[in-house]
Amino acid sequence: MKVLIAGAGRLGTQIAQVLSGAHNDVTLVECDEDRTAELGGLRQVRVVAGDACEPGVLERAGALACDLVVAATGHDEDNLVIGLLAKRRFGVGRVAARVNEEENAWLFDQRWGVDVAVPSATPLVSLIEEATGATDTVALLRLSRAGVEVIETAITEESRAAGRTLGEIALPAGTVVATVVRGGRPTVPRPEVRLLPGDELLLVSHEATEREIHAAFQ
C-alpha cells in the first residue's frame, strides 16, 4: 500500500515507522526544514520537504499514486485542506485526518474529502486497523502511543549480529524484539532464531534510545 503522511510530528513519524516496518510504501511530508533534516535517518521512509497544503508538494510526494493519505498535522485547517486536495484533486481512495480541536470535529466529513476523522485522543489507530487489516501493526502503534518507541533495524553483512541468535544479543533494558522480517515474511522472534543479512527487526522499548538499540545489532 502506498501511504502519504502529512505532518512529521511525533504521531506522524511513529505512524510512518510502523507502516514502513509492515512493508508499506511510505512518504512523509514536512514543512519545517529543521525537522526534515532530523528525519534523514528514518529507514524505508521517503521524506519530502514542503507544505502539504500546496498541490505541487502533494504531487511531488506521489499523491497521484497513493492509496491512503493521512493528514496528521497539529492544525485542523491544514488537515482539512490536505484532505480536500487529496480526495478532489488527486483522487486518493482513502483519506484520514486528525482532529486536534473537538469543536472542529463536525467539519471533518466527506464534504472536505475526509473518509476517517480521528480525534486526537485516539489518533489514527482505527484508521490503520481499517486500512491495513494488520492487527499486529495496530498493536505496535498502540504501544507507541503508550510511550513505547517502535524502532526498526536491519542486519547487513557487516552487522555484528549477523550469524548470531537472538538469544545471544544483549538488548538494552526495557527492550524486546517484536518480530523478525525475513524474505518479506514476519517470524516469531524466538531466542534460537539466527540472524541473517537482509533480516529486518522491529523492536519496542520504553527506555532505550534508537542509537542504543542499533548499537546492539550493528
Coordinates of C-alpha atoms in Angstrom, one line a residue, residues 9-15 18 72 98 118-126 128 137-150 204-205:
G9 CA 5.5 15.4 14.5
R10 CA 5.8 12.5 17.0
L11 CA 2.5 11.0 15.8
G12 CA 3.2 11.2 12.0
T13 CA 6.7 9.9 12.4
Q14 CA 5.6 6.9 14.5
I15 CA 2.9 6.0 12.1
V18 CA 5.2 1.3 11.9
A72 CA -1.6 14.4 10.8
R98 CA -6.5 14.1 12.7
V118 CA -9.8 10.6 14.2
P119 CA -10.0 12.5 17.4
S120 CA -6.6 13.4 18.9
A121 CA -7.4 11.2 22.0
T122 CA -7.3 8.1 19.7
P123 CA -5.1 9.2 16.8
L124 CA -5.2 7.0 13.7
V125 CA -5.4 3.6 15.4
S126 CA -8.8 2.9 14.0
I128 CA -4.7 1.8 10.4
T137 CA 0.8 -3.4 13.3
V138 CA -2.1 -1.8 15.3
A139 CA -0.8 -3.4 18.5
L140 CA 2.6 -1.9 17.8
L141 CA 1.1 1.5 17.2
R142 CA -0.9 1.3 20.5
L143 CA 2.4 0.6 22.3
S144 CA 3.9 3.7 20.7
R145 CA 1.0 5.8 21.9
A146 CA 1.6 4.4 25.4
G147 CA 5.1 5.9 25.4
V148 CA 6.9 2.8 23.9
E149 CA 9.1 3.6 20.9
V150 CA 8.8 1.4 17.8
V204 CA 9.8 -1.9 21.1
S205 CA 11.3 -0.1 24.0

